PDB file of C-alpha atoms in Angstrom:
ATOM      1  CA  UNK Y   1      -0.001  -0.001  -0.002  1.00 47.00           C
ATOM      2  CA  UNK Y   2       2.818   2.374   0.692  1.00 49.00           C
ATOM      3  CA  UNK Y   3       4.049   1.823  -2.811  1.00 51.00           C
ATOM      4  CA  UNK Y   4       0.781   3.037  -4.343  1.00 50.00           C
ATOM      5  CA  UNK Y   5       0.806   6.293  -2.319  1.00 50.00           C
ATOM      6  CA  UNK Y   6       4.300   7.152  -3.443  1.00 49.00           C
ATOM      7  CA  UNK Y   7       3.335   6.507  -6.991  1.00 51.00           C
ATOM      8  CA  UNK Y   8       0.360   8.799  -6.679  1.00 53.00           C
ATOM      9  CA  UNK Y   9       2.393  11.669  -5.210  1.00 53.00           C
ATOM     10  CA  UNK Y  10       4.968  11.244  -7.959  1.00 53.00           C
ATOM     11  CA  UNK Y  11       2.258  11.536 -10.613  1.00 60.00           C
ATOM     12  CA  UNK Y  12       0.830  14.706  -9.058  1.00 66.00           C
ATOM     13  CA  UNK Y  13       4.255  16.311  -8.788  1.00 72.00           C
ATOM     14  CA  UNK Y  14       5.073  15.509 -12.394  1.00 73.00           C
ATOM     15  CA  UNK Y  15       1.790  16.984 -13.578  1.00 77.00           C
ATOM     16  CA  UNK Y  16       2.408  20.177 -11.587  1.00 85.00           C
ATOM     17  CA  UNK Y  17       5.864  20.612 -13.104  1.00 87.00           C
ATOM     18  CA  UNK Y  18       4.537  20.203 -16.631  1.00 87.00           C
ATOM     19  CA  UNK Y  19       1.641  22.599 -15.878  1.00 90.00           C
ATOM     20  CA  UNK Y  20       3.932  25.271 -14.429  1.00 92.00           C
ATOM     21  CA  UNK Y  21       6.385  24.941 -17.315  1.00 92.00           C
ATOM     22  CA  UNK Y  22       3.628  25.423 -19.887  1.00 94.00           C
ATOM     23  CA  UNK Y  23       2.017  28.220 -17.836  1.00 95.00           C
ATOM     24  CA  UNK Y  24       5.365  30.041 -17.484  1.00 95.00           C
ATOM     25  CA  UNK Y  25       6.001  29.840 -21.221  1.00 96.00           C
ATOM     26  CA  UNK Y  26       2.497  31.097 -22.119  1.00 97.00           C
ATOM     27  CA  UNK Y  27       2.658  33.876 -19.490  1.00 97.00           C
ATOM     28  CA  UNK Y  28       6.034  35.089 -20.776  1.00 97.00           C
ATOM     29  CA  UNK Y  29       4.853  35.132 -24.408  1.00 97.00           C
ATOM     30  CA  UNK Y  30       1.642  36.959 -23.395  1.00 96.00           C
ATOM     31  CA  UNK Y  31       3.592  39.564 -21.420  1.00 95.00           C
ATOM     32  CA  UNK Y  32       5.963  40.204 -24.331  1.00 94.00           C
ATOM     33  CA  UNK Y  33       3.115  40.525 -26.831  1.00 92.00           C
ATOM     34  CA  UNK Y  34       1.187  42.987 -24.644  1.00 90.00           C
ATOM     35  CA  UNK Y  35       4.342  45.045 -24.045  1.00 86.00           C
ATOM     36  CA  UNK Y  36       5.102  45.121 -27.768  1.00 84.00           C
ATOM     37  CA  UNK Y  37       1.558  46.194 -28.684  1.00 79.00           C
ATOM     38  CA  UNK Y  38       1.425  48.960 -26.093  1.00 77.00           C
ATOM     39  CA  UNK Y  39       4.843  50.391 -26.928  1.00 71.00           C
ATOM     40  CA  UNK Y  40       4.119  50.486 -30.683  1.00 66.00           C
ATOM     41  CA  UNK Y  41       0.745  52.161 -30.167  1.00 59.00           C
ATOM     42  CA  UNK Y  42       2.061  54.885 -27.865  1.00 61.00           C
ATOM     43  CA  UNK Y  43       5.075  55.863 -29.932  1.00 62.00           C
ATOM     44  CA  UNK Y  44       2.865  57.145 -32.768  1.00 66.00           C
ATOM     45  CA  UNK Y  45       1.182  59.663 -30.475  1.00 67.00           C
ATOM     46  CA  UNK Y  46       4.393  61.662 -29.937  1.00 70.00           C
ATOM     47  CA  UNK Y  47       5.212  62.098 -33.633  1.00 74.00           C
ATOM     48  CA  UNK Y  48       4.612  65.512 -35.190  1.00 75.00           C
ATOM     49  CA  UNK Y  49       2.480  65.286 -38.351  1.00 78.00           C
ATOM     50  CA  UNK Y  50       4.418  66.027 -41.500  1.00 78.00           C
ATOM     51  CA  UNK Y  51       3.972  69.609 -42.680  1.00 78.00           C
ATOM     52  CA  UNK Y  52       2.684  70.950 -39.345  1.00 82.00           C
ATOM     53  CA  UNK Y  53       5.757  73.091 -38.708  1.00 79.00           C
ATOM     54  CA  UNK Y  54       5.524  74.714 -42.144  1.00 80.00           C
ATOM     55  CA  UNK Y  55       1.778  75.281 -41.710  1.00 83.00           C
ATOM     56  CA  UNK Y  56       2.332  77.093 -38.407  1.00 83.00           C
ATOM     57  CA  UNK Y  57       5.154  79.247 -39.805  1.00 80.00           C
ATOM     58  CA  UNK Y  58       3.124  80.170 -42.899  1.00 79.00           C
ATOM     59  CA  UNK Y  59       0.169  81.178 -40.695  1.00 79.00           C
ATOM     60  CA  UNK Y  60       2.553  83.190 -38.525  1.00 79.00           C
ATOM     61  CA  UNK Y  61       3.963  85.031 -41.520  1.00 76.00           C
ATOM     62  CA  UNK Y  62       0.648  85.690 -43.265  1.00 72.00           C
ATOM     63  CA  UNK Y  63      -1.554  86.709 -40.349  1.00 70.00           C
ATOM     64  CA  UNK Y  64       0.515  87.564 -37.279  1.00 68.00           C
ATOM     65  CA  UNK Y  65       0.883  91.272 -36.490  1.00 64.00           C
ATOM     66  CA  UNK Y  66       4.186  90.505 -34.737  1.00 67.00           C
ATOM     67  CA  UNK Y  67       5.944  89.452 -37.967  1.00 74.00           C
ATOM     68  CA  UNK Y  68       5.076  92.237 -40.396  1.00 69.00           C
ATOM     69  CA  UNK Y  69       3.275  94.878 -38.345  1.00 64.00           C
ATOM     70  CA  UNK Y  70       1.389  97.823 -39.704  1.00 62.00           C
ATOM     71  CA  UNK Y  71       2.142 101.376 -38.708  1.00 56.00           C
ATOM     72  CA  UNK Y  72      -0.040 101.024 -35.602  1.00 59.00           C
ATOM     73  CA  UNK Y  73      -0.345  97.885 -33.475  1.00 61.00           C
ATOM     74  CA  UNK Y  74      -4.065  98.503 -32.893  1.00 62.00           C
ATOM     75  CA  UNK Y  75      -4.780  98.370 -36.636  1.00 61.00           C
ATOM     76  CA  UNK Y  76      -2.687  95.209 -36.972  1.00 59.00           C
ATOM     77  CA  UNK Y  77      -4.704  93.416 -34.280  1.00 63.00           C
ATOM     78  CA  UNK Y  78      -8.030  94.610 -35.655  1.00 64.00           C
ATOM     79  CA  UNK Y  79      -7.219  93.728 -39.277  1.00 66.00           C
ATOM     80  CA  UNK Y  80      -4.710  90.874 -39.518  1.00 63.00           C
ATOM     81  CA  UNK Y  81      -3.328  90.091 -42.941  1.00 65.00           C
ATOM     82  CA  UNK Y  82      -2.629  93.721 -43.851  1.00 76.00           C
ATOM     83  CA  UNK Y  83       1.048  94.279 -44.597  1.00 79.00           C
ATOM     84  CA  UNK Y  84       2.784  97.621 -44.579  1.00 79.00           C
ATOM     85  CA  UNK Y  85       5.121  98.191 -47.567  1.00 80.00           C
ATOM     86  CA  UNK Y  86       7.649  99.822 -45.272  1.00 79.00           C
ATOM     87  CA  UNK Y  87       7.805  96.709 -43.084  1.00 78.00           C
ATOM     88  CA  UNK Y  88       8.288  94.198 -45.927  1.00 80.00           C
ATOM     89  CA  UNK Y  89      12.059  94.079 -45.626  1.00 82.00           C
ATOM     90  CA  UNK Y  90      14.909  91.773 -44.626  1.00 83.00           C
ATOM     91  CA  UNK Y  91      15.253  93.196 -41.117  1.00 82.00           C
ATOM     92  CA  UNK Y  92      11.601  92.498 -40.250  1.00 81.00           C
ATOM     93  CA  UNK Y  93      11.846  88.943 -41.608  1.00 81.00           C
ATOM     94  CA  UNK Y  94      15.018  88.322 -39.569  1.00 80.00           C
ATOM     95  CA  UNK Y  95      13.236  89.511 -36.418  1.00 79.00           C
ATOM     96  CA  UNK Y  96      10.204  87.322 -37.176  1.00 78.00           C
ATOM     97  CA  UNK Y  97      12.052  84.123 -38.153  1.00 76.00           C
ATOM     98  CA  UNK Y  98      15.407  83.860 -36.471  1.00 69.00           C
ATOM     99  CA  UNK Y  99      17.293  81.437 -38.724  1.00 57.00           C
ATOM    100  CA  UNK Y 100      20.824  81.456 -37.412  1.00 60.00           C
ATOM    101  CA  UNK Y 101      20.607  77.692 -37.129  1.00 58.00           C
ATOM    102  CA  UNK Y 102      21.015  75.807 -40.422  1.00 57.00           C
ATOM    103  CA  UNK Y 103      18.970  72.868 -39.118  1.00 65.00           C
ATOM    104  CA  UNK Y 104      15.611  74.637 -39.490  1.00 71.00           C
ATOM    105  CA  UNK Y 105      13.550  75.156 -42.623  1.00 78.00           C
ATOM    106  CA  UNK Y 106      14.354  78.159 -44.783  1.00 82.00           C
ATOM    107  CA  UNK Y 107      11.670  80.523 -46.098  1.00 84.00           C
ATOM    108  CA  UNK Y 108      11.460  82.982 -48.982  1.00 86.00           C
ATOM    109  CA  UNK Y 109       8.705  85.551 -49.435  1.00 86.00           C
ATOM    110  CA  UNK Y 110       7.902  86.757 -52.927  1.00 87.00           C
ATOM    111  CA  UNK Y 111       5.156  89.098 -54.112  1.00 85.00           C
ATOM    112  CA  UNK Y 112       4.158  87.994 -57.647  1.00 86.00           C
ATOM    113  CA  UNK Y 113       1.460  90.645 -58.099  1.00 82.00           C
ATOM    114  CA  UNK Y 114       3.728  93.463 -56.841  1.00 80.00           C
ATOM    115  CA  UNK Y 115       7.046  93.266 -58.715  1.00 80.00           C
ATOM    116  CA  UNK Y 116       8.254  96.506 -57.108  1.00 80.00           C
ATOM    117  CA  UNK Y 117       8.585  94.648 -53.765  1.00 82.00           C
ATOM    118  CA  UNK Y 118      11.772  92.605 -53.812  1.00 85.00           C
ATOM    119  CA  UNK Y 119      11.636  89.002 -52.554  1.00 86.00           C
ATOM    120  CA  UNK Y 120      13.083  88.474 -49.089  1.00 86.00           C
ATOM    121  CA  UNK Y 121      14.459  85.265 -47.609  1.00 85.00           C
ATOM    122  CA  UNK Y 122      15.853  83.839 -44.397  1.00 83.00           C
ATOM    123  CA  UNK Y 123      19.635  83.654 -43.984  1.00 81.00           C
ATOM    124  CA  UNK Y 124      19.763  79.885 -44.454  1.00 79.00           C
ATOM    125  CA  UNK Y 125      18.027  79.938 -47.877  1.00 81.00           C
ATOM    126  CA  UNK Y 126      20.049  77.921 -50.404  1.00 80.00           C
ATOM    127  CA  UNK Y 127      18.268  78.682 -53.662  1.00 74.00           C
ATOM    128  CA  UNK Y 128      15.786  75.888 -54.312  1.00 75.00           C
ATOM    129  CA  UNK Y 129      12.140  75.418 -53.322  1.00 74.00           C
ATOM    130  CA  UNK Y 130      10.743  72.307 -51.644  1.00 79.00           C
ATOM    131  CA  UNK Y 131       7.146  73.540 -51.445  1.00 81.00           C
ATOM    132  CA  UNK Y 132       5.252  76.798 -51.778  1.00 84.00           C
ATOM    133  CA  UNK Y 133       2.015  78.363 -50.644  1.00 82.00           C
ATOM    134  CA  UNK Y 134       0.187  81.470 -51.839  1.00 85.00           C
ATOM    135  CA  UNK Y 135      -1.899  83.650 -49.551  1.00 81.00           C
ATOM    136  CA  UNK Y 136      -4.106  86.630 -50.358  1.00 81.00           C
ATOM    137  CA  UNK Y 137      -3.092  89.718 -48.419  1.00 81.00           C
ATOM    138  CA  UNK Y 138      -3.667  93.454 -48.381  1.00 80.00           C
ATOM    139  CA  UNK Y 139      -0.685  95.784 -48.715  1.00 80.00           C
ATOM    140  CA  UNK Y 140      -0.933  99.267 -47.283  1.00 79.00           C
ATOM    141  CA  UNK Y 141       1.239 102.012 -48.702  1.00 77.00           C
ATOM    142  CA  UNK Y 142       0.699 105.229 -46.823  1.00 73.00           C
ATOM    143  CA  UNK Y 143      -3.049 105.864 -46.957  1.00 75.00           C
ATOM    144  CA  UNK Y 144      -3.816 103.526 -49.881  1.00 79.00           C
ATOM    145  CA  UNK Y 145      -4.427  99.786 -49.742  1.00 80.00           C
ATOM    146  CA  UNK Y 146      -4.304  97.194 -52.497  1.00 81.00           C
ATOM    147  CA  UNK Y 147      -5.004  93.489 -52.788  1.00 84.00           C
ATOM    148  CA  UNK Y 148      -2.002  91.302 -53.427  1.00 83.00           C
ATOM    149  CA  UNK Y 149      -0.605  87.806 -53.096  1.00 84.00           C
ATOM    150  CA  UNK Y 150       2.297  86.602 -51.054  1.00 83.00           C
ATOM    151  CA  UNK Y 151       4.123  83.468 -52.153  1.00 87.00           C
ATOM    152  CA  UNK Y 152       5.786  81.721 -49.239  1.00 85.00           C
ATOM    153  CA  UNK Y 153       8.387  79.249 -50.457  1.00 86.00           C
ATOM    154  CA  UNK Y 154       9.718  76.606 -48.097  1.00 85.00           C
ATOM    155  CA  UNK Y 155      13.025  74.812 -48.282  1.00 83.00           C
ATOM    156  CA  UNK Y 156      13.955  71.828 -46.147  1.00 78.00           C
ATOM    157  CA  UNK Y 157      17.414  72.983 -45.072  1.00 63.00           C
ATOM    158  CA  UNK Y 158      17.907  70.328 -42.398  1.00 58.00           C
ATOM    159  CA  UNK Y 159      21.118  68.418 -42.878  1.00 52.00           C
TER     160      UNK Y 159
END
């Protein structure tokens, strides 16, 4: 009778070892799969959408009174998108978009409907266009105002 009891305990122990071995393997694989799925899903949240930086800069140039202000700040806040001819120069662009670093995008502003206004560009502009956008603006010259277009050219100068 003692022999049968030992045999029974041996069978139970062997079954437990096999169960725990299989359970450990399945638990480890499950843990790794869950970790992999969570880490891949979360990493996409932190990525900046392509073109967002250029969109923000173009909006800043075309409608912000801080970049190309009018003669009075009150008029610039009340009517954004009105550019003063006197302020469309290299110095104002340098103050608006500080581009001392060559690892940021370069911008060039051209006025196709007003050829008397010379194109201006950031210091890191290298002479070729990656993409461009046209915006309708109003240019004030003294007491007169005229409709115009501004062409904002973007160059990916990151190296």
